[in-house]
Amino acid sequence: MSYDYDALVLKISESRRSAVSAQGDAKISFLQQSVDTFEELSTACPMTPMLWMQYSADMEELLVLLTSDPRGARDAQLQLLELAICEFPGSSCLHLRYLTVLSKHDDSKRFLKAIRTAIENVGMGSHRNEGEIVAVIYDMGADYHAKNEDFELAIQTYYERARIPMRDVNDGLEAEFQEFLNRHGKQATADHMQSLEDSRRYEAKAYRSLVTYEDEVDMTMHKQGILSRYQVRFDEINWDALLRSDEKSFWMGLGDTNTASSFIRYAKLCSRFRTPVDHAEEMKDLECNVKALALRVYERGVAECPTVESIWLAYISHMFRLAKEDKTILPRVKAVADRSVRNCPYSLSLFQRKLQIIQLMAANKMAIMDPDEVMKTISDALSAKFLTSKESCLELYLTGVRILRRHILVSLAQASQTANESKDTIFYDKAEPISQHKQHPPIDDEKAVELGALVVDIRE
């Protein structure tokens, strides 16, 4: 599978520019060409957050012109944005765009779920210097609760926002809070303001050690020209103008190895965080909260640097360490590995990690060791034609063989242990029969068939 990424993106840009000035059937034709090219690109490789948003916008506009059904067209747009969020859950702009479109769709349960998902992924402290976006998401949540006359939850949303690092965005939070209550015919009490102040003090103490690393991410992205904060006003964002332009360098997944390295350092700091001794009592939950940010920082990093191998390897290695303590996250590790090879099809190391995860899930009885899955992973890697050296291809095959062989040996060991445990217990004063040849206990027929099939697959 080969494709010219730059040529496809250029074709999309030309079609979108032509659609802006065209009318009638000509406009439909250019939009259709844009959507078709987006589909071709998304089939060949993962798209960036900006491309997903442009794709969904063009799809919605095209369907409105073809069907005169705005709600159906918007639903199609939302489905594409949901796919984008699955690919890049750490992208704050994708969450904001999804919520903006969904707010017009009159589906309150779906909107509340989207708010909670956005806060869980980008609103827990991992996006400090993207505070403008995160604050808008929190404000949407507060407005939702107020609209549904649940002011306690709306007020609680402001307390939660105050506990989250957002650079200087929260400096005027008290005034915002009072204005919010006044707008809904409520008055701020002394208890309200004290709780807000306590939350802000918590944030100042809790996250100050992370500021340097967050600013390092900012600096490297700014040097690359991919930092959105100085190019977009998020308090009054014009999505139509923003998505219509094809000259943006931010949200395009253009982060290089320097940007990826700054995210890796930031995530590692979070994973190694320890609560300061002088705050141990008042911030018992702090260490757990900051360590949990590591996963979110990695997700934010891969949204900015999706084609950089090192950040995916660091992310997967971190998840491997977590999986030693909690095996239930292995399916999530596999999902991350799947995304990594889609974004970095040139990486032998990432394909090897994907194969290792297949074996690990089988060893923990969370999946069946399927040789066909192993071979499909190898075939997909080779058919993409990004692994060009003979040494890389051979090493990938050998990795598959080693994984199957290891699974056979582990299965034999487990079967032997089970058979030994089923024998009669020999007490210390009872004579043990002596045999000339030590033999492994027989394994059951079903396991023998499975292992025999694996041996055949290795030979093939």
GROMACS .gro file of C-alpha atoms in nm, residues 85-265:
model
  181
   85ILE     CA    1  -1.178   1.153   1.921
   86CYS     CA    2  -1.129   0.776   1.934
   87GLU     CA    3  -0.806   0.824   1.738
   88PHE     CA    4  -0.688   1.130   1.936
   89PRO     CA    5  -0.866   1.148   2.275
   90GLY     CA    6  -0.597   1.386   2.402
   91SER     CA    7  -0.681   1.657   2.147
   92SER     CA    8  -0.860   1.939   2.328
   93CYS     CA    9  -0.960   2.110   2.002
   94LEU     CA   10  -1.143   1.796   1.885
   95HIS     CA   11  -1.342   1.778   2.208
   96LEU     CA   12  -1.431   2.149   2.184
   97ARG     CA   13  -1.537   2.116   1.820
   98TYR     CA   14  -1.748   1.808   1.897
   99LEU     CA   15  -1.923   1.984   2.185
  100THR     CA   16  -1.983   2.294   1.973
  101VAL     CA   17  -2.155   2.091   1.700
  102LEU     CA   18  -2.339   1.871   1.950
  103SER     CA   19  -2.479   2.175   2.134
  104LYS     CA   20  -2.691   2.246   1.823
  105HIS     CA   21  -2.825   1.891   1.810
  106ASP     CA   22  -3.075   1.897   2.100
  107ASP     CA   23  -2.958   1.574   2.264
  108SER     CA   24  -2.901   1.650   2.632
  109LYS     CA   25  -2.788   1.303   2.745
  110ARG     CA   26  -2.539   1.276   2.464
  111PHE     CA   27  -2.413   1.628   2.539
  112LEU     CA   28  -2.362   1.554   2.910
  113LYS     CA   29  -2.172   1.236   2.825
  114ALA     CA   30  -1.952   1.432   2.584
  115ILE     CA   31  -1.880   1.695   2.852
  116ARG     CA   32  -1.774   1.427   3.099
  117THR     CA   33  -1.560   1.253   2.837
  118ALA     CA   34  -1.388   1.578   2.744
  119ILE     CA   35  -1.311   1.667   3.106
  120GLU     CA   36  -1.185   1.316   3.175
  121ASN     CA   37  -0.947   1.330   2.877
  122VAL     CA   38  -0.828   1.692   2.868
  123GLY     CA   39  -0.971   1.867   3.173
  124MET     CA   40  -0.787   1.703   3.464
  125GLY     CA   41  -0.465   1.908   3.454
  126SER     CA   42  -0.268   1.767   3.160
  127HIS     CA   43  -0.344   2.064   2.932
  128ARG     CA   44  -0.241   2.358   3.154
  129ASN     CA   45  -0.124   2.585   2.872
  130GLU     CA   46  -0.436   2.505   2.670
  131GLY     CA   47  -0.643   2.647   2.953
  132GLU     CA   48  -0.847   2.865   2.716
  133ILE     CA   49  -0.996   2.554   2.555
  134VAL     CA   50  -1.036   2.362   2.880
  135ALA     CA   51  -1.210   2.659   3.046
  136VAL     CA   52  -1.463   2.677   2.762
  137ILE     CA   53  -1.539   2.306   2.811
  138TYR     CA   54  -1.596   2.356   3.184
  139ASP     CA   55  -1.814   2.659   3.111
  140MET     CA   56  -2.025   2.449   2.874
  141GLY     CA   57  -2.072   2.199   3.156
  142ALA     CA   58  -2.177   2.467   3.403
  143ASP     CA   59  -2.421   2.618   3.152
  144TYR     CA   60  -2.568   2.273   3.086
  145HIS     CA   61  -2.636   2.213   3.455
  146ALA     CA   62  -2.779   2.562   3.502
  147LYS     CA   63  -3.007   2.516   3.201
  148ASN     CA   64  -3.137   2.199   3.364
  149GLU     CA   65  -3.182   2.388   3.694
  150ASP     CA   66  -2.917   2.188   3.877
  151PHE     CA   67  -2.726   2.482   4.023
  152GLU     CA   68  -2.541   2.274   4.280
  153LEU     CA   69  -2.371   2.080   4.002
  154ALA     CA   70  -2.312   2.402   3.808
  155ILE     CA   71  -2.140   2.556   4.111
  156GLN     CA   72  -1.943   2.235   4.169
  157THR     CA   73  -1.819   2.260   3.810
  158TYR     CA   74  -1.662   2.597   3.892
  159TYR     CA   75  -1.495   2.450   4.201
  160GLU     CA   76  -1.353   2.167   3.990
  161ARG     CA   77  -1.229   2.412   3.729
  162ALA     CA   78  -1.055   2.615   4.002
  163ARG     CA   79  -0.860   2.303   4.111
  164ILE     CA   80  -0.722   2.245   3.761
  165PRO     CA   81  -0.408   2.425   3.632
  166MET     CA   82  -0.499   2.654   3.341
  167ARG     CA   83  -0.208   2.893   3.317
  168ASP     CA   84  -0.349   3.245   3.378
  169VAL     CA   85  -0.702   3.168   3.255
  170ASN     CA   86  -0.839   3.127   3.608
  171ASP     CA   87  -0.706   3.462   3.729
  172GLY     CA   88  -1.047   3.621   3.680
  173LEU     CA   89  -1.246   3.316   3.785
  174GLU     CA   90  -1.412   3.483   4.085
  175ALA     CA   91  -1.558   3.756   3.863
  176GLU     CA   92  -1.668   3.496   3.606
  177PHE     CA   93  -1.836   3.294   3.878
  178GLN     CA   94  -2.027   3.592   4.014
  179GLU     CA   95  -2.133   3.694   3.664
  180PHE     CA   96  -2.253   3.339   3.596
  181LEU     CA   97  -2.468   3.336   3.909
  182ASN     CA   98  -2.607   3.683   3.839
  183ARG     CA   99  -2.697   3.577   3.486
  184HIS     CA  100  -2.910   3.299   3.633
  185GLY     CA  101  -3.064   3.513   3.906
  186LYS     CA  102  -2.846   3.379   4.189
  187GLN     CA  103  -2.616   3.547   4.439
  188ALA     CA  104  -2.269   3.434   4.541
  189THR     CA  105  -2.236   3.368   4.913
  190ALA     CA  106  -1.928   3.395   5.132
  191ASP     CA  107  -1.911   3.013   5.142
  192HIS     CA  108  -1.915   3.000   4.763
  193MET     CA  109  -1.624   3.241   4.734
  194GLN     CA  110  -1.427   3.068   5.010
  195SER     CA  111  -1.466   2.728   4.841
  196LEU     CA  112  -1.351   2.881   4.514
  197GLU     CA  113  -1.047   3.033   4.684
  198ASP     CA  114  -0.963   2.705   4.860
  199SER     CA  115  -0.974   2.525   4.524
  200ARG     CA  116  -0.740   2.779   4.368
  201ARG     CA  117  -0.494   2.744   4.656
  202TYR     CA  118  -0.499   2.368   4.610
  203GLU     CA  119  -0.413   2.410   4.242
  204ALA     CA  120  -0.127   2.649   4.318
  205LYS     CA  121   0.032   2.407   4.567
  206ALA     CA  122  -0.040   2.086   4.383
  207TYR     CA  123   0.078   2.149   4.030
  208ARG     CA  124   0.356   2.406   4.061
  209SER     CA  125   0.628   2.146   3.995
  210LEU     CA  126   0.475   2.071   3.654
  211VAL     CA  127   0.482   2.428   3.522
  212THR     CA  128   0.840   2.414   3.391
  213TYR     CA  129   0.769   2.101   3.186
  214GLU     CA  130   0.443   2.241   3.050
  215ASP     CA  131   0.625   2.558   2.945
  216GLU     CA  132   0.896   2.349   2.778
  217VAL     CA  133   0.625   2.186   2.564
  218ASP     CA  134   0.498   2.533   2.476
  219MET     CA  135   0.845   2.653   2.382
  220THR     CA  136   0.923   2.363   2.150
  221MET     CA  137   0.582   2.387   1.981
  222HIS     CA  138   0.618   2.763   1.941
  223LYS     CA  139   0.961   2.719   1.780
  224GLN     CA  140   0.801   2.479   1.533
  225GLY     CA  141   0.517   2.720   1.460
  226ILE     CA  142   0.250   2.469   1.563
  227LEU     CA  143   0.123   2.640   1.879
  228SER     CA  144  -0.240   2.743   1.834
  229ARG     CA  145  -0.275   2.974   2.133
  230TYR     CA  146  -0.128   3.279   1.963
  231GLN     CA  147  -0.328   3.224   1.645
  232VAL     CA  148  -0.683   3.150   1.768
  233ARG     CA  149  -0.915   3.328   2.014
  234PHE     CA  150  -1.099   3.048   2.188
  235ASP     CA  151  -1.342   3.268   2.378
  236GLU     CA  152  -1.503   3.373   2.049
  237ILE     CA  153  -1.382   3.118   1.798
  238ASN     CA  154  -1.504   3.141   1.439
  239TRP     CA  155  -1.509   2.777   1.334
  240ASP     CA  156  -1.620   2.844   0.977
  241ALA     CA  157  -1.327   3.076   0.909
  242LEU     CA  158  -1.083   2.855   1.098
  243LEU     CA  159  -1.171   2.533   0.917
  244ARG     CA  160  -1.205   2.695   0.576
  245SER     CA  161  -0.842   2.805   0.581
  246ASP     CA  162  -0.582   2.556   0.460
  247GLU     CA  163  -0.280   2.755   0.572
  248LYS     CA  164  -0.277   2.645   0.936
  249SER     CA  165   0.021   2.457   1.078
  250PHE     CA  166  -0.135   2.380   1.418
  251TRP     CA  167  -0.348   2.070   1.492
  252MET     CA  168  -0.191   1.912   1.183
  253GLY     CA  169   0.021   1.652   1.367
  254LEU     CA  170   0.345   1.823   1.265
  255GLY     CA  171   0.525   1.788   1.599
  256ASP     CA  172   0.886   1.673   1.555
  257THR     CA  173   1.119   1.472   1.777
  258ASN     CA  174   1.200   1.775   1.993
  259THR     CA  175   0.834   1.835   2.067
  260ALA     CA  176   0.783   1.463   2.131
  261SER     CA  177   1.079   1.459   2.371
  262SER     CA  178   0.934   1.748   2.572
  263PHE     CA  179   0.605   1.558   2.609
  264ILE     CA  180   0.793   1.243   2.714
  265ARG     CA  181   0.984   1.432   2.985
   0.00000   0.00000   0.00000
